[in-house]
Amino acid sequence: SQTIHQWPATLVQPVGSPLSLECTVEGTSNPNLYWYRQAAGRGLQLLFYSVGIGQISSEVPQNLSASRPQDRQFILSSKKLLLSDSGFYLCAWSEGHLEAFFGQGTRLTVV
Amino acid sequence: GENVGLHLPTLSVQEGDNSIINCAYSNSASDYFIWYKQESGKGPQFIIDIRSNMDKRQGQRVTVLLNKTVKHLSLQIAATQPGDSAVYFCAESPGQGAQKLVFGQGTRLTINP
């Protein structure tokens, strides 16, 4: 069966520090991978998605970047965090346009 | 989407009653729809899906209704329980060539004892 792992679960980082969140998927090949952000009490905002290794589509301009160095690995990064980067970050995978399966999320607090 | 910055609409229901959560979708070409449940501090979990060639699908205590004429989707939860308290999102897939789901705004459902 397929599983998705996302870590860390919580993270507190100072303003201006770098960020690296990692997501890995097991049990499937060539999945679509996604990074979402969710502010408290708000909806899901798609940040990036990838349909293959090295292929990244950015949905909104921001202080973040994404990379897919391996088929089942998706990384969300920032060189310098801003206070506004705080939020709940969710990784997800899917097979094409079908249902997406989400990780448990990372709660990032920038202080 | 343009609604991600808005506060979630809320719905309060007495335990044991039925609840209906509504969702309007935008793309008439969408052919696949999903309802997700998100509990506090967790990632969204799949509840039920429906394809555009159907207008109703039932699961355990949940029913999804699809009205393509008015582009409306609803989730009915029967005999609500405290564990049903969560945020519910609808999502649409804009067709075979699409590579991502489009999520609705979400609705916060609270079950009152």
PDB file of C-alpha atoms in Angstrom:
ATOM      1  CA  SER A   1       0.000   0.000   0.000  1.00  0.00           C
ATOM      2  CA  GLN A   2       1.034   3.570  -0.535  1.00  0.00           C
ATOM      3  CA  THR A   3       2.199   5.788   2.286  1.00  0.00           C
ATOM      4  CA  ILE A   4       3.313   9.377   2.516  1.00  0.00           C
ATOM      5  CA  HIS A   5       5.752  10.693   5.086  1.00  0.00           C
ATOM      6  CA  GLN A   6       6.187  14.331   5.913  1.00  0.00           C
ATOM      7  CA  TRP A   7       8.522  15.790   8.505  1.00  0.00           C
ATOM      8  CA  PRO A   8       9.014  17.456  10.851  1.00  0.00           C
ATOM      9  CA  ALA A   9       5.542  17.681  12.408  1.00  0.00           C
ATOM     10  CA  THR A  10       6.271  21.040  14.017  1.00  0.00           C
ATOM     11  CA  LEU A  11       8.974  23.598  13.468  1.00  0.00           C
ATOM     12  CA  VAL A  12       9.813  26.947  15.013  1.00  0.00           C
ATOM     13  CA  GLN A  13      12.276  29.010  13.024  1.00  0.00           C
ATOM     14  CA  PRO A  14      13.576  32.576  13.383  1.00  0.00           C
ATOM     15  CA  VAL A  15      12.961  35.165  10.705  1.00  0.00           C
ATOM     16  CA  GLY A  16      15.708  35.076   8.099  1.00  0.00           C
ATOM     17  CA  SER A  17      16.633  31.446   8.687  1.00  0.00           C
ATOM     18  CA  PRO A  18      16.490  28.803   5.938  1.00  0.00           C
ATOM     19  CA  LEU A  19      13.812  26.151   5.624  1.00  0.00           C
ATOM     20  CA  SER A  20      13.731  22.620   4.328  1.00  0.00           C
ATOM     21  CA  LEU A  21      10.649  20.424   4.595  1.00  0.00           C
ATOM     22  CA  GLU A  22      10.789  16.950   3.179  1.00  0.00           C
ATOM     23  CA  CYS A  23       8.105  14.642   1.879  1.00  0.00           C
ATOM     24  CA  THR A  24       8.505  11.108   0.621  1.00  0.00           C
ATOM     25  CA  VAL A  25       6.024   8.672  -0.861  1.00  0.00           C
ATOM     26  CA  GLU A  26       6.257   4.883  -0.822  1.00  0.00           C
ATOM     27  CA  GLY A  27       4.426   2.229  -2.775  1.00  0.00           C
ATOM     28  CA  THR A  28       3.845   4.103  -6.013  1.00  0.00           C
ATOM     29  CA  SER A  29       5.838   5.223  -9.033  1.00  0.00           C
ATOM     30  CA  ASN A  30       5.867   8.553 -10.819  1.00  0.00           C
ATOM     31  CA  PRO A  31       3.234  10.164  -8.619  1.00  0.00           C
ATOM     32  CA  ASN A  32       2.137  13.759  -8.914  1.00  0.00           C
ATOM     33  CA  LEU A  33       3.399  15.582  -5.827  1.00  0.00           C
ATOM     34  CA  TYR A  34       2.004  18.713  -4.229  1.00  0.00           C
ATOM     35  CA  TRP A  35       2.798  21.262  -1.546  1.00  0.00           C
ATOM     36  CA  TYR A  36      -0.105  23.127   0.030  1.00  0.00           C
ATOM     37  CA  ARG A  37      -0.174  25.795   2.708  1.00  0.00           C
ATOM     38  CA  GLN A  38      -3.041  26.395   5.069  1.00  0.00           C
ATOM     39  CA  ALA A  39      -3.317  29.433   7.316  1.00  0.00           C
ATOM     40  CA  ALA A  40      -5.200  28.952  10.593  1.00  0.00           C
ATOM     41  CA  GLY A  41      -8.919  28.619   9.949  1.00  0.00           C
ATOM     42  CA  ARG A  42      -8.484  28.980   6.211  1.00  0.00           C
ATOM     43  CA  GLY A  43      -8.608  26.864   3.080  1.00  0.00           C
ATOM     44  CA  LEU A  44      -5.892  25.021   1.178  1.00  0.00           C
ATOM     45  CA  GLN A  45      -3.570  27.040  -1.027  1.00  0.00           C
ATOM     46  CA  LEU A  46      -1.629  25.097  -3.643  1.00  0.00           C
ATOM     47  CA  LEU A  47       1.988  26.283  -3.685  1.00  0.00           C
ATOM     48  CA  PHE A  48       3.769  23.862  -6.021  1.00  0.00           C
ATOM     49  CA  TYR A  49       3.116  20.675  -7.888  1.00  0.00           C
ATOM     50  CA  SER A  50       5.324  18.275  -9.788  1.00  0.00           C
ATOM     51  CA  VAL A  51       4.482  15.685 -12.423  1.00  0.00           C
ATOM     52  CA  GLY A  52       8.001  14.241 -12.596  1.00  0.00           C
ATOM     53  CA  ILE A  53      11.611  14.484 -11.439  1.00  0.00           C
ATOM     54  CA  GLY A  54      12.921  18.001 -11.824  1.00  0.00           C
ATOM     55  CA  GLN A  55       9.546  19.308 -13.034  1.00  0.00           C
ATOM     56  CA  ILE A  56       8.118  21.971 -10.742  1.00  0.00           C
ATOM     57  CA  SER A  57       5.122  24.200 -11.334  1.00  0.00           C
ATOM     58  CA  SER A  58       4.661  27.201  -9.075  1.00  0.00           C
ATOM     59  CA  GLU A  59       1.133  28.348  -8.396  1.00  0.00           C
ATOM     60  CA  VAL A  60       1.719  31.569  -6.496  1.00  0.00           C
ATOM     61  CA  PRO A  61       4.655  33.976  -6.258  1.00  0.00           C
ATOM     62  CA  GLN A  62       6.290  33.670  -2.882  1.00  0.00           C
ATOM     63  CA  ASN A  63       9.382  33.318  -0.775  1.00  0.00           C
ATOM     64  CA  LEU A  64       9.483  29.541  -1.184  1.00  0.00           C
ATOM     65  CA  SER A  65      10.824  27.058  -3.718  1.00  0.00           C
ATOM     66  CA  ALA A  66      10.341  23.365  -4.339  1.00  0.00           C
ATOM     67  CA  SER A  67      12.509  20.621  -5.730  1.00  0.00           C
ATOM     68  CA  ARG A  68      12.022  17.001  -6.702  1.00  0.00           C
ATOM     69  CA  PRO A  69      15.434  15.338  -6.711  1.00  0.00           C
ATOM     70  CA  GLN A  70      13.994  11.820  -6.796  1.00  0.00           C
ATOM     71  CA  ASP A  71      10.786  10.279  -8.103  1.00  0.00           C
ATOM     72  CA  ARG A  72       9.162  10.015  -4.684  1.00  0.00           C
ATOM     73  CA  GLN A  73      10.798  12.902  -2.858  1.00  0.00           C
ATOM     74  CA  PHE A  74       9.490  16.452  -2.757  1.00  0.00           C
ATOM     75  CA  ILE A  75      11.239  19.232  -0.842  1.00  0.00           C
ATOM     76  CA  LEU A  76       9.969  22.670   0.117  1.00  0.00           C
ATOM     77  CA  SER A  77      12.654  25.264   0.812  1.00  0.00           C
ATOM     78  CA  SER A  78      13.310  28.853   1.623  1.00  0.00           C
ATOM     79  CA  LYS A  79      16.583  30.745   1.861  1.00  0.00           C
ATOM     80  CA  LYS A  80      15.229  33.326   4.298  1.00  0.00           C
ATOM     81  CA  LEU A  81      11.959  32.856   6.135  1.00  0.00           C
ATOM     82  CA  LEU A  82       9.480  35.680   6.632  1.00  0.00           C
ATOM     83  CA  LEU A  83       6.899  35.984   9.395  1.00  0.00           C
ATOM     84  CA  SER A  84       4.213  35.534   6.742  1.00  0.00           C
ATOM     85  CA  ASP A  85       5.582  32.065   5.925  1.00  0.00           C
ATOM     86  CA  SER A  86       4.060  30.716   9.127  1.00  0.00           C
ATOM     87  CA  GLY A  87       1.338  28.167   8.496  1.00  0.00           C
ATOM     88  CA  PHE A  88       0.422  24.531   8.153  1.00  0.00           C
ATOM     89  CA  TYR A  89       2.217  22.913   5.220  1.00  0.00           C
ATOM     90  CA  LEU A  90       0.801  19.820   3.620  1.00  0.00           C
ATOM     91  CA  CYS A  91       2.396  17.471   1.137  1.00  0.00           C
ATOM     92  CA  ALA A  92       0.195  15.296  -1.047  1.00  0.00           C
ATOM     93  CA  TRP A  93       0.478  12.805  -3.874  1.00  0.00           C
ATOM     94  CA  SER A  94      -1.886  11.586  -6.557  1.00  0.00           C
ATOM     95  CA  GLU A  95      -2.026   9.493  -9.677  1.00  0.00           C
ATOM     96  CA  GLY A  96      -2.814  12.085 -12.318  1.00  0.00           C
ATOM     97  CA  HIS A  97      -6.068  13.925 -11.802  1.00  0.00           C
ATOM     98  CA  LEU A  98      -7.493  11.490  -9.275  1.00  0.00           C
ATOM     99  CA  GLU A  99      -7.797  11.834  -5.531  1.00  0.00           C
ATOM    100  CA  ALA A 100      -4.893  13.281  -3.622  1.00  0.00           C
ATOM    101  CA  PHE A 101      -3.539  11.651  -0.482  1.00  0.00           C
ATOM    102  CA  PHE A 102      -2.197  13.987   2.145  1.00  0.00           C
ATOM    103  CA  GLY A 103       0.576  13.768   4.683  1.00  0.00           C
ATOM    104  CA  GLN A 104       0.037  14.742   8.290  1.00  0.00           C
ATOM    105  CA  GLY A 105       1.373  18.230   7.796  1.00  0.00           C
ATOM    106  CA  THR A 106       4.091  20.435   9.251  1.00  0.00           C
ATOM    107  CA  ARG A 107       3.154  23.344  11.450  1.00  0.00           C
ATOM    108  CA  LEU A 108       5.716  26.085  10.851  1.00  0.00           C
ATOM    109  CA  THR A 109       5.970  29.060  13.157  1.00  0.00           C
ATOM    110  CA  VAL A 110       8.334  31.829  12.150  1.00  0.00           C
ATOM    111  CA  VAL A 111       9.314  34.006  15.106  1.00  0.00           C
TER     112      VAL A 111
ATOM    113  CA  GLY B   1      -7.740  29.856  -5.240  1.00  0.00           C
ATOM    114  CA  GLU B   2      -9.221  33.195  -4.501  1.00  0.00           C
ATOM    115  CA  ASN B   3     -11.077  31.898  -1.434  1.00  0.00           C
ATOM    116  CA  VAL B   4      -8.135  30.579   0.557  1.00  0.00           C
ATOM    117  CA  GLY B   5      -7.810  33.773   2.563  1.00  0.00           C
ATOM    118  CA  LEU B   6     -11.405  33.842   3.745  1.00  0.00           C
ATOM    119  CA  HIS B   7     -12.582  32.510   7.095  1.00  0.00           C
ATOM    120  CA  LEU B   8     -14.283  29.164   6.769  1.00  0.00           C
ATOM    121  CA  PRO B   9     -18.092  29.136   6.861  1.00  0.00           C
ATOM    122  CA  THR B  10     -19.420  27.202   9.811  1.00  0.00           C
ATOM    123  CA  LEU B  11     -22.260  24.794  10.396  1.00  0.00           C
ATOM    124  CA  SER B  12     -23.467  23.624  13.805  1.00  0.00           C
ATOM    125  CA  VAL B  13     -25.604  20.521  14.154  1.00  0.00           C
ATOM    126  CA  GLN B  14     -27.023  18.650  17.138  1.00  0.00           C
ATOM    127  CA  GLU B  15     -25.580  15.214  17.726  1.00  0.00           C
ATOM    128  CA  GLY B  16     -27.755  12.623  16.065  1.00  0.00           C
ATOM    129  CA  ASP B  17     -29.171  15.005  13.486  1.00  0.00           C
ATOM    130  CA  ASN B  18     -28.323  14.898   9.808  1.00  0.00           C
ATOM    131  CA  SER B  19     -26.056  17.527   8.287  1.00  0.00           C
ATOM    132  CA  ILE B  20     -25.699  18.792   4.754  1.00  0.00           C
ATOM    133  CA  ILE B  21     -22.586  20.575   3.554  1.00  0.00           C
ATOM    134  CA  ASN B  22     -22.760  22.328   0.218  1.00  0.00           C
ATOM    135  CA  CYS B  23     -20.189  23.196  -2.383  1.00  0.00           C
ATOM    136  CA  ALA B  24     -20.428  25.092  -5.656  1.00  0.00           C
ATOM    137  CA  TYR B  25     -17.862  24.243  -8.277  1.00  0.00           C
ATOM    138  CA  SER B  26     -16.753  26.389 -11.152  1.00  0.00           C
ATOM    139  CA  ASN B  27     -15.718  24.242 -14.095  1.00  0.00           C
ATOM    140  CA  SER B  28     -18.429  22.566 -16.151  1.00  0.00           C
ATOM    141  CA  ALA B  29     -15.741  20.270 -17.625  1.00  0.00           C
ATOM    142  CA  SER B  30     -14.877  18.791 -14.219  1.00  0.00           C
ATOM    143  CA  ASP B  31     -15.533  15.079 -14.253  1.00  0.00           C
ATOM    144  CA  TYR B  32     -14.525  13.886 -10.806  1.00  0.00           C
ATOM    145  CA  PHE B  33     -15.329  15.217  -7.358  1.00  0.00           C
ATOM    146  CA  ILE B  34     -14.115  14.383  -3.884  1.00  0.00           C
ATOM    147  CA  TRP B  35     -15.028  15.237  -0.329  1.00  0.00           C
ATOM    148  CA  TYR B  36     -12.284  15.448   2.284  1.00  0.00           C
ATOM    149  CA  LYS B  37     -12.467  15.648   6.058  1.00  0.00           C
ATOM    150  CA  GLN B  38      -9.771  17.498   7.970  1.00  0.00           C
ATOM    151  CA  GLU B  39      -9.522  17.152  11.723  1.00  0.00           C
ATOM    152  CA  SER B  40      -7.628  19.738  13.719  1.00  0.00           C
ATOM    153  CA  GLY B  41      -3.866  19.547  13.207  1.00  0.00           C
ATOM    154  CA  LYS B  42      -4.068  16.759  10.636  1.00  0.00           C
ATOM    155  CA  GLY B  43      -3.987  16.412   6.888  1.00  0.00           C
ATOM    156  CA  PRO B  44      -7.253  16.071   4.926  1.00  0.00           C
ATOM    157  CA  GLN B  45      -8.610  12.548   4.628  1.00  0.00           C
ATOM    158  CA  PHE B  46     -10.631  11.162   1.731  1.00  0.00           C
ATOM    159  CA  ILE B  47     -14.300  10.555   2.540  1.00  0.00           C
ATOM    160  CA  ILE B  48     -16.106   9.811  -0.685  1.00  0.00           C
ATOM    161  CA  ASP B  49     -15.869  10.564  -4.387  1.00  0.00           C
ATOM    162  CA  ILE B  50     -18.230  10.726  -7.327  1.00  0.00           C
ATOM    163  CA  ARG B  51     -17.775  10.821 -11.076  1.00  0.00           C
ATOM    164  CA  SER B  52     -19.717  13.127 -13.336  1.00  0.00           C
ATOM    165  CA  ASN B  53     -21.708  10.261 -14.870  1.00  0.00           C
ATOM    166  CA  MET B  54     -23.433   9.781 -11.508  1.00  0.00           C
ATOM    167  CA  ASP B  55     -25.691  12.052  -9.472  1.00  0.00           C
ATOM    168  CA  LYS B  56     -25.600  10.205  -6.167  1.00  0.00           C
ATOM    169  CA  ARG B  57     -23.247   7.951  -4.305  1.00  0.00           C
ATOM    170  CA  GLN B  58     -23.577   6.510  -0.836  1.00  0.00           C
ATOM    171  CA  GLY B  59     -21.045   5.412   1.712  1.00  0.00           C
ATOM    172  CA  GLN B  60     -21.249   4.598   5.352  1.00  0.00           C
ATOM    173  CA  ARG B  61     -23.425   7.375   6.859  1.00  0.00           C
ATOM    174  CA  VAL B  62     -22.390   9.699   4.030  1.00  0.00           C
ATOM    175  CA  THR B  63     -24.036  10.514   0.717  1.00  0.00           C
ATOM    176  CA  VAL B  64     -22.695  12.761  -2.005  1.00  0.00           C
ATOM    177  CA  LEU B  65     -25.091  14.406  -4.439  1.00  0.00           C
ATOM    178  CA  LEU B  66     -23.995  15.981  -7.693  1.00  0.00           C
ATOM    179  CA  ASN B  67     -26.119  18.419  -9.674  1.00  0.00           C
ATOM    180  CA  LYS B  68     -24.247  19.189 -12.872  1.00  0.00           C
ATOM    181  CA  THR B  69     -26.933  21.549 -14.132  1.00  0.00           C
ATOM    182  CA  VAL B  70     -26.201  24.082 -11.408  1.00  0.00           C
ATOM    183  CA  LYS B  71     -22.668  22.870 -10.664  1.00  0.00           C
ATOM    184  CA  HIS B  72     -23.461  21.963  -7.106  1.00  0.00           C
ATOM    185  CA  LEU B  73     -22.113  19.246  -4.864  1.00  0.00           C
ATOM    186  CA  SER B  74     -23.327  18.297  -1.421  1.00  0.00           C
ATOM    187  CA  LEU B  75     -22.243  15.973   1.358  1.00  0.00           C
ATOM    188  CA  GLN B  76     -24.889  14.545   3.633  1.00  0.00           C
ATOM    189  CA  ILE B  77     -23.829  13.022   6.935  1.00  0.00           C
ATOM    190  CA  ALA B  78     -26.479  10.965   8.678  1.00  0.00           C
ATOM    191  CA  ALA B  79     -26.841  10.613  12.445  1.00  0.00           C
ATOM    192  CA  THR B  80     -23.931  12.902  13.211  1.00  0.00           C
ATOM    193  CA  GLN B  81     -21.482  11.996  15.952  1.00  0.00           C
ATOM    194  CA  PRO B  82     -18.964  14.129  17.885  1.00  0.00           C
ATOM    195  CA  GLY B  83     -16.192  12.648  15.747  1.00  0.00           C
ATOM    196  CA  ASP B  84     -17.745  14.226  12.685  1.00  0.00           C
ATOM    197  CA  SER B  85     -16.642  17.652  13.906  1.00  0.00           C
ATOM    198  CA  ALA B  86     -14.045  18.771  11.386  1.00  0.00           C
ATOM    199  CA  VAL B  87     -13.485  20.930   8.351  1.00  0.00           C
ATOM    200  CA  TYR B  88     -14.894  19.492   5.137  1.00  0.00           C
ATOM    201  CA  PHE B  89     -13.494  20.343   1.721  1.00  0.00           C
ATOM    202  CA  CYS B  90     -14.878  19.581  -1.688  1.00  0.00           C
ATOM    203  CA  ALA B  91     -12.480  19.185  -4.601  1.00  0.00           C
ATOM    204  CA  GLU B  92     -12.992  18.954  -8.346  1.00  0.00           C
ATOM    205  CA  SER B  93     -10.801  17.515 -11.045  1.00  0.00           C
ATOM    206  CA  PRO B  94     -11.033  19.627 -14.201  1.00  0.00           C
ATOM    207  CA  GLY B  95     -10.853  16.711 -16.620  1.00  0.00           C
ATOM    208  CA  GLN B  96      -8.573  13.953 -17.831  1.00  0.00           C
ATOM    209  CA  GLY B  97      -5.676  16.224 -18.750  1.00  0.00           C
ATOM    210  CA  ALA B  98      -5.626  17.985 -15.419  1.00  0.00           C
ATOM    211  CA  GLN B  99      -2.798  17.308 -13.003  1.00  0.00           C
ATOM    212  CA  LYS B 100      -4.230  18.848  -9.879  1.00  0.00           C
ATOM    213  CA  LEU B 101      -7.416  19.122  -7.906  1.00  0.00           C
ATOM    214  CA  VAL B 102      -9.173  22.410  -7.299  1.00  0.00           C
ATOM    215  CA  PHE B 103     -10.286  22.700  -3.691  1.00  0.00           C
ATOM    216  CA  GLY B 104     -13.302  24.555  -2.412  1.00  0.00           C
ATOM    217  CA  GLN B 105     -13.215  26.933   0.503  1.00  0.00           C
ATOM    218  CA  GLY B 106     -14.088  24.406   3.180  1.00  0.00           C
ATOM    219  CA  THR B 107     -16.827  24.293   5.828  1.00  0.00           C
ATOM    220  CA  ARG B 108     -16.280  23.857   9.544  1.00  0.00           C
ATOM    221  CA  LEU B 109     -18.829  21.418  10.973  1.00  0.00           C
ATOM    222  CA  THR B 110     -19.389  21.421  14.715  1.00  0.00           C
ATOM    223  CA  ILE B 111     -21.466  18.697  16.367  1.00  0.00           C
ATOM    224  CA  ASN B 112     -23.124  19.891  19.555  1.00  0.00           C
ATOM    225  CA  PRO B 113     -23.786  17.306  22.295  1.00  0.00           C
TER     226      PRO B 113
END
